[in-house]
Coordinates of C-alpha atoms and ligand atoms in Angstrom, one line a residue:
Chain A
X671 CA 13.5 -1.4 15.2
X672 CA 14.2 -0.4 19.0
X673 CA 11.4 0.6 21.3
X674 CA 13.3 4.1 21.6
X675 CA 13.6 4.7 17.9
X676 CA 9.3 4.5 17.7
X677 CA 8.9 6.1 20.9
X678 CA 10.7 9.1 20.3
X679 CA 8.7 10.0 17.8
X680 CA 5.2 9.5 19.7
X681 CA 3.9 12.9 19.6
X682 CA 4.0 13.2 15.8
X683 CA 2.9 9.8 14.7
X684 CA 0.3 9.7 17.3
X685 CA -1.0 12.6 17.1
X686 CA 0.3 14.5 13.8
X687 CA 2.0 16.6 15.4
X688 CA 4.6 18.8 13.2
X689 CA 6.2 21.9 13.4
X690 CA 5.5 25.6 11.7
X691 CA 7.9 28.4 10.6
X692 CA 6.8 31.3 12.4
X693 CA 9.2 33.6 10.2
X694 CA 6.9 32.4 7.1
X695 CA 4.3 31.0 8.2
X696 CA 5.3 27.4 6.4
X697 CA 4.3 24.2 7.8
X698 CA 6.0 21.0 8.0
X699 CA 5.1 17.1 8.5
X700 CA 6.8 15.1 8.7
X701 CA 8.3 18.1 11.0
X702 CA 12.1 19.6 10.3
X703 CA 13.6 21.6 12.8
X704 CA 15.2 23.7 10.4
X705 CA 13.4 26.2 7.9
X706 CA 14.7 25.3 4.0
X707 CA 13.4 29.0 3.1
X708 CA 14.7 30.9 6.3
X709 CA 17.6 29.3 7.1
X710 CA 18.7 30.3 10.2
X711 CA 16.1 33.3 10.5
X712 CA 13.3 30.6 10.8
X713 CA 11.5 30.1 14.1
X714 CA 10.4 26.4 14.6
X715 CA 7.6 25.8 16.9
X716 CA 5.4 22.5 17.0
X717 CA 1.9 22.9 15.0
X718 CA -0.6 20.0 15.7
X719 CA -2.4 19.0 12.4
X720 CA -5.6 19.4 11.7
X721 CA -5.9 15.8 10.0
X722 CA -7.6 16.8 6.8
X723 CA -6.3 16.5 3.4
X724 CA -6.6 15.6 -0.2
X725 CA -5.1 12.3 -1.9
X726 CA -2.2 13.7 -4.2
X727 CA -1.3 10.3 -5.6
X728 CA -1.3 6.3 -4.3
X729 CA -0.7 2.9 -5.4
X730 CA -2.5 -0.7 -4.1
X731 CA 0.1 -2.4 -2.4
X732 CA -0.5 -6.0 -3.5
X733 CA 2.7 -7.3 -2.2
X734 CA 3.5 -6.1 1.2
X735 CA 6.9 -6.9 3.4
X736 CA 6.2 -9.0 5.9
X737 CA 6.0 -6.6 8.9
X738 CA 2.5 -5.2 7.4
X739 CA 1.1 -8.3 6.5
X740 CA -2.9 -7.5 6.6
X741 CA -5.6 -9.3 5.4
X742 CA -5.2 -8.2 1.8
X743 CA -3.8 -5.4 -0.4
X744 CA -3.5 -1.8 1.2
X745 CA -3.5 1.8 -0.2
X746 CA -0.5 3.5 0.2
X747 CA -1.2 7.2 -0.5
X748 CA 0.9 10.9 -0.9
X749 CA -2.1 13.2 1.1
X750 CA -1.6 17.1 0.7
X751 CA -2.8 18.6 4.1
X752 CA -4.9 21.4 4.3
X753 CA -2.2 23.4 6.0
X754 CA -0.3 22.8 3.0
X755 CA 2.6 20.1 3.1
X756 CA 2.0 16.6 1.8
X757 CA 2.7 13.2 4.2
X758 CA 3.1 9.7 2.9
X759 CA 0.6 7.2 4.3
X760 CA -1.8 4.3 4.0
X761 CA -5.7 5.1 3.5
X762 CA -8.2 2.8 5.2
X763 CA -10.7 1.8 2.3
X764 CA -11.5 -0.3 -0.7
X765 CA -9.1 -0.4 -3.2
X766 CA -11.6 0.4 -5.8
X767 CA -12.9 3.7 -4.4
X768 CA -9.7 5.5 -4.3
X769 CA -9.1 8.7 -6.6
X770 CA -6.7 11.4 -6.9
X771 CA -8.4 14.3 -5.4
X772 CA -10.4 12.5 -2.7
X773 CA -10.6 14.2 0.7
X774 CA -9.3 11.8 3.8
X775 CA -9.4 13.2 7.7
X776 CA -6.7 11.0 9.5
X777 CA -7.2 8.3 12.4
X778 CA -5.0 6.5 14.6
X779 CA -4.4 2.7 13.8
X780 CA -2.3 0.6 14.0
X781 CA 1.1 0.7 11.4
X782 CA 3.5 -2.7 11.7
X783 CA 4.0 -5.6 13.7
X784 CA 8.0 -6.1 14.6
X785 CA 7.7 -10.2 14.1
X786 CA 5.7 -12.4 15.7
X787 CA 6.7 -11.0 19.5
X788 CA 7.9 -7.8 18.5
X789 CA 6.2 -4.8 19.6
X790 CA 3.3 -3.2 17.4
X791 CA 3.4 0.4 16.0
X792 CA 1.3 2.4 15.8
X793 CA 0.7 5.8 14.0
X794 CA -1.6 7.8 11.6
X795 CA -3.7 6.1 8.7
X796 CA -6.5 8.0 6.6
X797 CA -9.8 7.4 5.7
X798 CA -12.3 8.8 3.4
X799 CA -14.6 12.0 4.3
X800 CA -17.9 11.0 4.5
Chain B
X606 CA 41.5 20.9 -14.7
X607 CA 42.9 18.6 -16.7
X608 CA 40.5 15.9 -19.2
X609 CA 39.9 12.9 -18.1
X610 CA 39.7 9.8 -20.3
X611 CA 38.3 5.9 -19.6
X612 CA 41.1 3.6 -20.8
X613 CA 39.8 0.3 -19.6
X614 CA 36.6 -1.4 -18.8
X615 CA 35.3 -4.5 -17.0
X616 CA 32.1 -6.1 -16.0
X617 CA 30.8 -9.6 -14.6
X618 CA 27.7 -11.4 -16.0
X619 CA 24.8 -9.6 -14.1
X620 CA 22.5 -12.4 -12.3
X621 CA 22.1 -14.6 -9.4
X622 CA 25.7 -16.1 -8.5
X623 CA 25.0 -18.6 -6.1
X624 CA 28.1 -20.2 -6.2
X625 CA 30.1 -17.0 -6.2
X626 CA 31.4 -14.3 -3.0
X627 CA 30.9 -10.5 -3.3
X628 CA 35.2 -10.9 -3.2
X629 CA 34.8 -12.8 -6.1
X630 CA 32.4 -10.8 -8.3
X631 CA 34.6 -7.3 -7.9
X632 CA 37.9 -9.5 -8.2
X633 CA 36.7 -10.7 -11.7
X634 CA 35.2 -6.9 -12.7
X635 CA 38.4 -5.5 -11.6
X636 CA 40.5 -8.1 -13.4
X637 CA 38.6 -7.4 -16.5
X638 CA 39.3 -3.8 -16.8
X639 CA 43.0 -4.0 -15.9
X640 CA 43.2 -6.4 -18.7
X641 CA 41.5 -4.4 -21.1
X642 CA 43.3 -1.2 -20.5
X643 CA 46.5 -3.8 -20.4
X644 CA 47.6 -2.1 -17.6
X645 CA 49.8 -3.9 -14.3
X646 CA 48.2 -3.4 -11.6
X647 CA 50.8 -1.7 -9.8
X648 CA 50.2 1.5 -11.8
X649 CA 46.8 2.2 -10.0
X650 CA 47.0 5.5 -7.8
X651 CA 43.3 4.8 -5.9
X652 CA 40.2 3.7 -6.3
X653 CA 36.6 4.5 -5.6
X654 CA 33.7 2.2 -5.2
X655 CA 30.3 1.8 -5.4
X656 CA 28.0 0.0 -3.0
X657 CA 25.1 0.3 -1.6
X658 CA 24.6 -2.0 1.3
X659 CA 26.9 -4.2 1.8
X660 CA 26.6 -4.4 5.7
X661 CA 22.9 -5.6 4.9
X662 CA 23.4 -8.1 1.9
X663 CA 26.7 -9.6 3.6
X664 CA 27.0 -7.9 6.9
X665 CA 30.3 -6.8 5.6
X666 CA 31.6 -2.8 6.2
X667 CA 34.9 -1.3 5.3
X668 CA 34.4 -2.2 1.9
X669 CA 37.1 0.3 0.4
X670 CA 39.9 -1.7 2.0
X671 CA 38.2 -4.9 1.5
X672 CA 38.3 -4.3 -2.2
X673 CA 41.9 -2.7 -2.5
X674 CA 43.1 -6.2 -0.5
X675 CA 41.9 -8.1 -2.6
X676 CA 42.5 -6.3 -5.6
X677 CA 46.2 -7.0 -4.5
X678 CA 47.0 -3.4 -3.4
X679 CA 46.9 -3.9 0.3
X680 CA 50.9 -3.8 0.4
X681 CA 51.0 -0.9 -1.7
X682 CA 48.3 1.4 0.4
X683 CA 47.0 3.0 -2.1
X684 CA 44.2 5.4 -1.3
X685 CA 40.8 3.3 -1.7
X686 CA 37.2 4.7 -0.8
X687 CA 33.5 3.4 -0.9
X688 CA 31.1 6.1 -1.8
X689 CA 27.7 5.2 -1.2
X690 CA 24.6 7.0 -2.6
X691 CA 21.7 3.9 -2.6
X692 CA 21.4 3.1 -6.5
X693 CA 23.2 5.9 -7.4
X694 CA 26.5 5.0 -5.5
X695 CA 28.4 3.6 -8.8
X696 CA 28.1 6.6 -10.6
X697 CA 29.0 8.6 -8.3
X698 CA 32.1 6.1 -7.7
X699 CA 32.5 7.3 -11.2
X700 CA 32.4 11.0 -10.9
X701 CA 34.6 10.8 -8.0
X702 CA 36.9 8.6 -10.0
X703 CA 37.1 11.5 -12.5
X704 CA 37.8 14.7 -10.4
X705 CA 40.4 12.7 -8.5
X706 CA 42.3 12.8 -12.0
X707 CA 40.8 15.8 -13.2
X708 CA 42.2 17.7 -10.3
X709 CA 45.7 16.5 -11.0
X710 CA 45.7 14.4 -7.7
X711 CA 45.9 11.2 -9.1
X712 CA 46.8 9.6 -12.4
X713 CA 45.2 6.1 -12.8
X714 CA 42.5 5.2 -11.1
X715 CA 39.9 2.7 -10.6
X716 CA 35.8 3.3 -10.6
X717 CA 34.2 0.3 -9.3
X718 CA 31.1 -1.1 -8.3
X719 CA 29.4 -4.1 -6.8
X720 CA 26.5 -5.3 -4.9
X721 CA 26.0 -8.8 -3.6
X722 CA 21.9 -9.2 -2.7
X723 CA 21.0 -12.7 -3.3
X724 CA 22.8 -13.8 0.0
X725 CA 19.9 -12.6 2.2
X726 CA 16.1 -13.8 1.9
X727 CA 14.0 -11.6 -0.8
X728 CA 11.8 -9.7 1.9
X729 CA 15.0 -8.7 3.1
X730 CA 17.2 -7.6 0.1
X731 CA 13.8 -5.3 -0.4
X732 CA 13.4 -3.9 3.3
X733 CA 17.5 -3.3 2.6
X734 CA 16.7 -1.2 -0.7
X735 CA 13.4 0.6 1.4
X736 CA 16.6 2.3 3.1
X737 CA 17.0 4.9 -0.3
X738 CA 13.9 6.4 0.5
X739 CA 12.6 8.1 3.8
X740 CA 12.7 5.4 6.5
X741 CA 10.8 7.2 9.3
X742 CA 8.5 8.8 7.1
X743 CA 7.8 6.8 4.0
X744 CA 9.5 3.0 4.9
X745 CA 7.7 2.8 8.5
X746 CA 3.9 3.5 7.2
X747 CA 4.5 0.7 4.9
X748 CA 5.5 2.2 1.7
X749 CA 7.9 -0.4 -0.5
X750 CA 9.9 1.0 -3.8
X751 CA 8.0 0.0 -6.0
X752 CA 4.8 1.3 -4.0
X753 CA 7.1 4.9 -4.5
X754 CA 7.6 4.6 -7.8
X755 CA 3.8 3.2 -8.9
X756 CA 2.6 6.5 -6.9
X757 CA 4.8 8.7 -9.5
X758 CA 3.3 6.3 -12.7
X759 CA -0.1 7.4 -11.1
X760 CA 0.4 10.7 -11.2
X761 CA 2.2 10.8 -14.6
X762 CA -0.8 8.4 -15.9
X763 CA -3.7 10.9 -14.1
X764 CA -1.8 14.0 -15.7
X765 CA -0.7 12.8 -19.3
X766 CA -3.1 10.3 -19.9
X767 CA -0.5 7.8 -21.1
X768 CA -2.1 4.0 -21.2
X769 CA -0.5 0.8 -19.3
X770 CA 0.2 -0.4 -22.8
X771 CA 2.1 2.4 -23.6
X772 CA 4.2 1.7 -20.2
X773 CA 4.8 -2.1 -20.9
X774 CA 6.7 -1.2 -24.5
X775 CA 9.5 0.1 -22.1
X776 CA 9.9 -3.6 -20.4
X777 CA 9.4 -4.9 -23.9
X778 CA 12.2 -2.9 -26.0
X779 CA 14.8 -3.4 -22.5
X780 CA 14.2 -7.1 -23.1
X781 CA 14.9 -6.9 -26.3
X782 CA 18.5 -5.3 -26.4
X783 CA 19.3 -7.7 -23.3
X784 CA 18.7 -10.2 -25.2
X785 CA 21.5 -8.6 -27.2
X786 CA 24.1 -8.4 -24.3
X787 CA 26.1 -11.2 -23.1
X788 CA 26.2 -9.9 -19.6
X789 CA 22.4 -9.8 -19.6
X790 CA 20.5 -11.5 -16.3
X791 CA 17.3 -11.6 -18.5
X792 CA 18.7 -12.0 -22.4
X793 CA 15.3 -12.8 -23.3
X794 CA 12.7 -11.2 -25.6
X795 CA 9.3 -10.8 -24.2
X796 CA 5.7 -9.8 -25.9
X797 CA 3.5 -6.7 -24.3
X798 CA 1.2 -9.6 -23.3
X799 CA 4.3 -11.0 -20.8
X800 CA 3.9 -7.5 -19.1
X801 CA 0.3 -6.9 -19.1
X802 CA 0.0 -10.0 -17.5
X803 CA 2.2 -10.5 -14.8
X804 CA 1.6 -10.4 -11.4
X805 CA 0.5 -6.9 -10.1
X806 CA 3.6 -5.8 -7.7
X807 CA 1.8 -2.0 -6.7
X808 CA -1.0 -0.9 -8.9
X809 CA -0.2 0.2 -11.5
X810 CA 3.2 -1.7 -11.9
X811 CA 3.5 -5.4 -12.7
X812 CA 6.4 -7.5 -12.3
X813 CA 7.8 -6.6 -15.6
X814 CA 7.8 -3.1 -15.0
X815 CA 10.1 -3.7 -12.4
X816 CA 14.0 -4.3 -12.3
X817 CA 15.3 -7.3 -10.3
X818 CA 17.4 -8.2 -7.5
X819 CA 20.7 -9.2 -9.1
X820 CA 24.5 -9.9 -8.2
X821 CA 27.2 -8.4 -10.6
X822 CA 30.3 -6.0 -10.5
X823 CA 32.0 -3.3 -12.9
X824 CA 34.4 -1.5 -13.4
X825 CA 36.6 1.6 -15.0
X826 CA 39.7 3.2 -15.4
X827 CA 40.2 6.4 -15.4
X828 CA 43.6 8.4 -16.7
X829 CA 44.1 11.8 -18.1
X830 CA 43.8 12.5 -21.8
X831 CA 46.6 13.0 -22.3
X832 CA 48.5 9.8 -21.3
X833 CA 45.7 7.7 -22.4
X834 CA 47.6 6.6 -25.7
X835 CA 50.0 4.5 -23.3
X836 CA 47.2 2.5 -22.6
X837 CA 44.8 2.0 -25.3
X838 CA 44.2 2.9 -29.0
X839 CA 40.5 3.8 -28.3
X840 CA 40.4 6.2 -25.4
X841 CA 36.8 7.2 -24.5
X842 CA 36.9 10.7 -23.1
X843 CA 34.8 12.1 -20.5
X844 CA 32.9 15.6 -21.7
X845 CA 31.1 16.2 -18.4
X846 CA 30.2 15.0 -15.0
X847 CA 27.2 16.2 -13.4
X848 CA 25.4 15.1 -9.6
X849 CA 22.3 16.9 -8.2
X850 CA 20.6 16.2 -5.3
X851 CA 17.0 16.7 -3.9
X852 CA 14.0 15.5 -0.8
X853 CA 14.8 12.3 0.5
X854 CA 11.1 11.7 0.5
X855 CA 8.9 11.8 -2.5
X856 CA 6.0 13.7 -1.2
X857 CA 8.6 16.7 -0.7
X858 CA 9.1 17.0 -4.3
X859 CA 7.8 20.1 -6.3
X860 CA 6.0 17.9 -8.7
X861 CA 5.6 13.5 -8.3
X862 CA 6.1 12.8 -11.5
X863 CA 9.1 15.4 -12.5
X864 CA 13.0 14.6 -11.2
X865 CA 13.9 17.8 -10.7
X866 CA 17.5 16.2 -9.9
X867 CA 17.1 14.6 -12.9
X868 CA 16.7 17.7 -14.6
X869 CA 19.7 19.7 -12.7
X870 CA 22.4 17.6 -13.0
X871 CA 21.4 16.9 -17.2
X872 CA 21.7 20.5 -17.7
X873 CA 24.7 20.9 -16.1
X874 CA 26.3 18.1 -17.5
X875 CA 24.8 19.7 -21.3
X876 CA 26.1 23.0 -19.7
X877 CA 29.7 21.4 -19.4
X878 CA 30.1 19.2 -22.5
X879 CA 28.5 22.5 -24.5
X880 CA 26.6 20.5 -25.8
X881 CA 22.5 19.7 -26.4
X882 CA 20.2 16.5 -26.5
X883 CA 20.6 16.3 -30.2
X884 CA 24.1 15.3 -29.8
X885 CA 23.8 12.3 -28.0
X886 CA 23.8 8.9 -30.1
X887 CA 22.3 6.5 -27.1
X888 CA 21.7 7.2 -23.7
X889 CA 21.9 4.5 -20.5
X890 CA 18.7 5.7 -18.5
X891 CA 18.0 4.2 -14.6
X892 CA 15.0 2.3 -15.7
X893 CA 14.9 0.6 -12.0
X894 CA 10.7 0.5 -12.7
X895 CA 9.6 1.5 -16.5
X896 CA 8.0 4.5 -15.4
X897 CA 11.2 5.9 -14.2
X898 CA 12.7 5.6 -17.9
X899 CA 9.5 7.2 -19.1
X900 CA 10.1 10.4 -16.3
X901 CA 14.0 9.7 -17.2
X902 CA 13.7 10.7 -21.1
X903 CA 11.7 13.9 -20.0
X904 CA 13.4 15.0 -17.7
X905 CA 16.9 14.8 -19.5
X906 CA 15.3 16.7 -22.5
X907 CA 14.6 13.8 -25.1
X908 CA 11.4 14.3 -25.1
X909 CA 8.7 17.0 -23.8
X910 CA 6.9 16.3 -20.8
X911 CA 3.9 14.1 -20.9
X912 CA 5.2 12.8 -24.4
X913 CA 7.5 9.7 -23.4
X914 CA 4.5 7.0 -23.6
X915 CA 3.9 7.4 -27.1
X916 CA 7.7 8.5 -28.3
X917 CA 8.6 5.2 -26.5
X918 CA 5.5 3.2 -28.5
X919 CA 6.6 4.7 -31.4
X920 CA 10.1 2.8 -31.3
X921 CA 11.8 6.2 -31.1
X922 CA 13.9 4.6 -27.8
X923 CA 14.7 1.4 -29.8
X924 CA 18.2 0.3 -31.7
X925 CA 17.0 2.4 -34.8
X926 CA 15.2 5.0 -33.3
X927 CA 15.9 8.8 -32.6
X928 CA 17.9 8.3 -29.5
X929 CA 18.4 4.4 -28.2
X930 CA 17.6 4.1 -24.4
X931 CA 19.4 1.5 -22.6
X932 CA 21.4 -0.5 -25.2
X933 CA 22.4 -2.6 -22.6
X934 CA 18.7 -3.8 -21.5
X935 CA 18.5 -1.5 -18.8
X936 CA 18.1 -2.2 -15.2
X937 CA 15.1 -4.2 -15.9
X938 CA 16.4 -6.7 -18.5
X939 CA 20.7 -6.5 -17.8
X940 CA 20.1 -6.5 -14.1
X941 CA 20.1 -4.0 -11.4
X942 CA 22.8 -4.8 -8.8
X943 CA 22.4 -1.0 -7.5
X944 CA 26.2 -0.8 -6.3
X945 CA 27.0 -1.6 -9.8
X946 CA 24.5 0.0 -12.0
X947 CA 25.9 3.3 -12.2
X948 CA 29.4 1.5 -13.3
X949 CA 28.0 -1.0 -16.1
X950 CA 26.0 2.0 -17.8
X951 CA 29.5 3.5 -18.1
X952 CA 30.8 0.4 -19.5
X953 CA 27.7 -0.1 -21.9
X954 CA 28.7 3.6 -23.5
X955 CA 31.9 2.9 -23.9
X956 CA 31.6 -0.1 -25.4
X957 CA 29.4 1.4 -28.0
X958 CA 31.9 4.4 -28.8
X959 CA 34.2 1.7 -29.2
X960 CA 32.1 -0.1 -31.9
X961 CA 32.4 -3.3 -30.0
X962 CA 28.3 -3.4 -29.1
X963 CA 28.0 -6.3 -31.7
X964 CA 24.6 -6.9 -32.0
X965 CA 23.3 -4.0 -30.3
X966 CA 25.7 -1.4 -31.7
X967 CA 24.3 1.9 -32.4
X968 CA 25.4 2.8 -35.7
X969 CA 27.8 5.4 -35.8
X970 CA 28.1 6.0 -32.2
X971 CA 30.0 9.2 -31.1
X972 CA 28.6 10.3 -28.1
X973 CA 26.9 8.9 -25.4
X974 CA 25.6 9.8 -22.2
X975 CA 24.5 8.1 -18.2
X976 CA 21.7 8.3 -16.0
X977 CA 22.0 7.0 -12.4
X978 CA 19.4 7.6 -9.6
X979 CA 19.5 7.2 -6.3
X980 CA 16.0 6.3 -4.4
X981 CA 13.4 7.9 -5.9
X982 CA 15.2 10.6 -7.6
X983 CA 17.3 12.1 -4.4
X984 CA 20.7 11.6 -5.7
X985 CA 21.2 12.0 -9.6
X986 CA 24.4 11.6 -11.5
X987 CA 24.9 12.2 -15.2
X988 CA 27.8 11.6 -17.4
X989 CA 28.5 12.5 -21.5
X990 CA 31.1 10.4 -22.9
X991 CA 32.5 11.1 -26.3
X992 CA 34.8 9.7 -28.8
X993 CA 38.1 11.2 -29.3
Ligands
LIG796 ZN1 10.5 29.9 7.3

């Protein structure tokens, strides 16, 4: 991946930043610039996330693609925020202590190494609410 | 619009083919079908094929002209396309195959599909596929396919209650009717034991829940009804074509464990051939992981919702059963090579309308029916297929 292709979207990885409908009122991360229910009445603005949410589904990654080699298997998770839309991502804790219906606040760690030079991404992960 | 008929089909053996080219595989498929529909090869008016990803499996593009060179038809310039939908691209190759005849633009034309994966490294064949799902959203925080597909068997599992051993007899009966198909990557029977204790890929999906990376090519010819006695005695019509689409990304989707595309484009396709589920004699489901033939059945109307694990158990999905899924072993026993898949699933039907299944035959078979999905259930095509 190209420096510019990560960078570009810093804002929203970084910081989970998406956007909001202000027609409706809906919210959207990964953001859309385009409102599927108001079509071109919609009004996109950006809409920082609050980082909380609820574990809709996951899986333990036991065999990961090289570029997230980690000491071990990860959880990759499907989190509902609590502003309503739901965001693919990887939850920082035990493998045995997941659930469906668990609540996770979001942190900033890092995602993926581009090879063994390559420049290291970083983004959004979850962990459990104390 | 006019009906459509298939009047000749083709297909390579489905597995690693180390000693042969991408050229080589659709040469053979393509040879194969001419030959069957004993048709010159001069008669073809165009031709659509599948493929996925070439430019990452061979760093080859263009493949529409690649294939029609090859095929022989470069000095006749005859119209040739690739259509590329990720897993789904063959039968969409297929559908577009169709309405080019249907709509009385062309006469004779070829439906093809192939996919070449075992030329690149294994991490790379699955970062390749990881491009049918969301790349900047799902691939890039580290979710694989069959990380997206074991988060829809945990949700299905968490709502319906439906037990890992319940899952494996999927792997278990595919095995078993690939070991019934000459073209078979896998034509070997396996136990629920092989399944329950292989290697864990994504919790809750072992290795034999999971299809494999193959080589392989197929393909069909398509001609209107109505001339399809010129060519063969058997003619296999086609009652209805159907595509839907929906979120790239899984966690857009109304519900995880539901294929709402799924569901769309088997009602239209039921809508179109008027007919219902009870009418179909075998279906070819895209059983890329077993859970996705477990949603599959569902969402096509075979079973009800939440119901698949035990109907499945229960043998209702074997040769024998109420409605035999994936004849041909499926994905996970005859071999996914995704460019192809939607192509050979055609060719599995019609061989069983034909009568010419042999050991696998469906008794009686008068119509039959496809399932081809794209990614995670973004692109779904389905096709009925019926006797005349
Ligand atoms: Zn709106």
């Amino acid at each position: 991946m190209t420096v510019a292709r990560f960078w570009r979207k810093i804002p929203q990885r970084y910081n989970l930043v998406g956007t909001k409908c202000e027609t409706c009122g809906r919210h959207f991360f990964p953001p859309r610039t385009f409102c599927p229910d108001c079509r071109r009445n919609g009004k996109i603005v950006d809409h920082k996330f609050a980082g909380f949410g609820t574990i809709v589904t996951y899986s333990v990654i036991q065999t990961e693609p090289d570029q997230f080699a980690s000491p071990g298997p990860y959880v990759l998770a499907i989190i509902k925020l609590d502003e309503g839309p739901q965001m693919t991502s990887q939850i920082i804790c035990d493998p045995k202590d997941v659930k469906i219906g668990m609540r996770v606040r979001s942190v900033f760690r890092r995602i993926a190494t581009d090879g063994e030079s390559g420049i290291i991404h970083y983004g959004t992960k979850f962990v459990p609410v104390e | 619009m006019r009906d459509v008929a298939v009047i000749g089909v083709g297909c390579t053996k489905f597995g690693e083919h180390w000693e042969r080219s991408f050229r080589d595989l659709f040469v053979e498929a393509g040879a194969l079908a001419l030959e069957d529909a004993k048709l010159a090869g001069e008669k073809i008016d165009a031709m659509y094929v599948g493929n996925m990803s070439a430019g990452r499996f061979i760093e080859q593009e263009h493949i529409g002209a690649l294939i029609a060179d090859y095929a022989g038809m470069a000095s006749r310039h005859i119209p040739s396309t690739r259509v590329e939908a990720a897993c789904a691209s063959g039968g969409l190759a297929f559908r577009q195959a169709v309405i080019a005849v249907a709509s009385g633009m062309e006469d004779i034309v070829v439906a093809a599909g192939v996919e070449k994966m075992t030329d690149v490294e294994p991490g790379a064949s699955t970062d390749a596929l990881t491009g049918a799902a969301d790349r900047e959203w799902e691939g890039f925080v580290g979710a694989t396919f069959p990380g997206l597909y074991a988060m829809i068997a945990t949700d299905y599992m968490h709502k319906y209650k439906m037990t890992r051993e319940q899952l494996a007899h999927v792997a278990v009966k595919n095995h078993y009717n690939g070991a019934r198909n000459p073209i078979a990557q896998f034509p070997t029977e396996i136990t629920l034991d092989t399944v329950l204790k292989s290697t864990v890929v994504a919790e809750p999906l072992r290795l034999f829940d999971c299809s494999p990376i193959t080589d392989g090519a197929a393909a069909v010819i398509v001609a209107p009804l109505e001339r399809a006695k010129e060519f063969t005695d058997t003619p296999i019509k086609v009652l209805a074509t159907a595509q839907a689409s929906d979120s790239i990304a899984l966690h857009d989707r109304r519900d995880i464990s539901t294929l709402d595309a799924t569901v769309a484009a088997g009602q239209r396709a039921f809508r179109m051939a008027k007919l219902t589920h009870k009418d179909i004699d075998m279906v070819e489901v895209h059983d890329c992981f077993s859970i996705a033939e477990i949603c599959a059945i569902e969402d096509l109307g075979f079973c009800k919702k939440g119901t698949a694990g035990k109907f499945t158990a229960d043998g209702e999905t074997a040769l024998g059963g109420k409605i035999p899924v994936n004849t041909s072993g499926g994905l996970k026993a005859c071999g996914h090579p995704v460019g192809a898949t939607g192509i050979k699933q055609v060719y599995e039907i019609v061989q069983q309308l034909r009568g010419e299944a042999g050991k696998r035959q469906v008794d009686g078979a008068k119509i039959g029916m496809t399932h081809n999905v794209g990614g995670t259930g973004a692109t779904v095509a389905v096709h009925i297929l019926g006797r005349v």
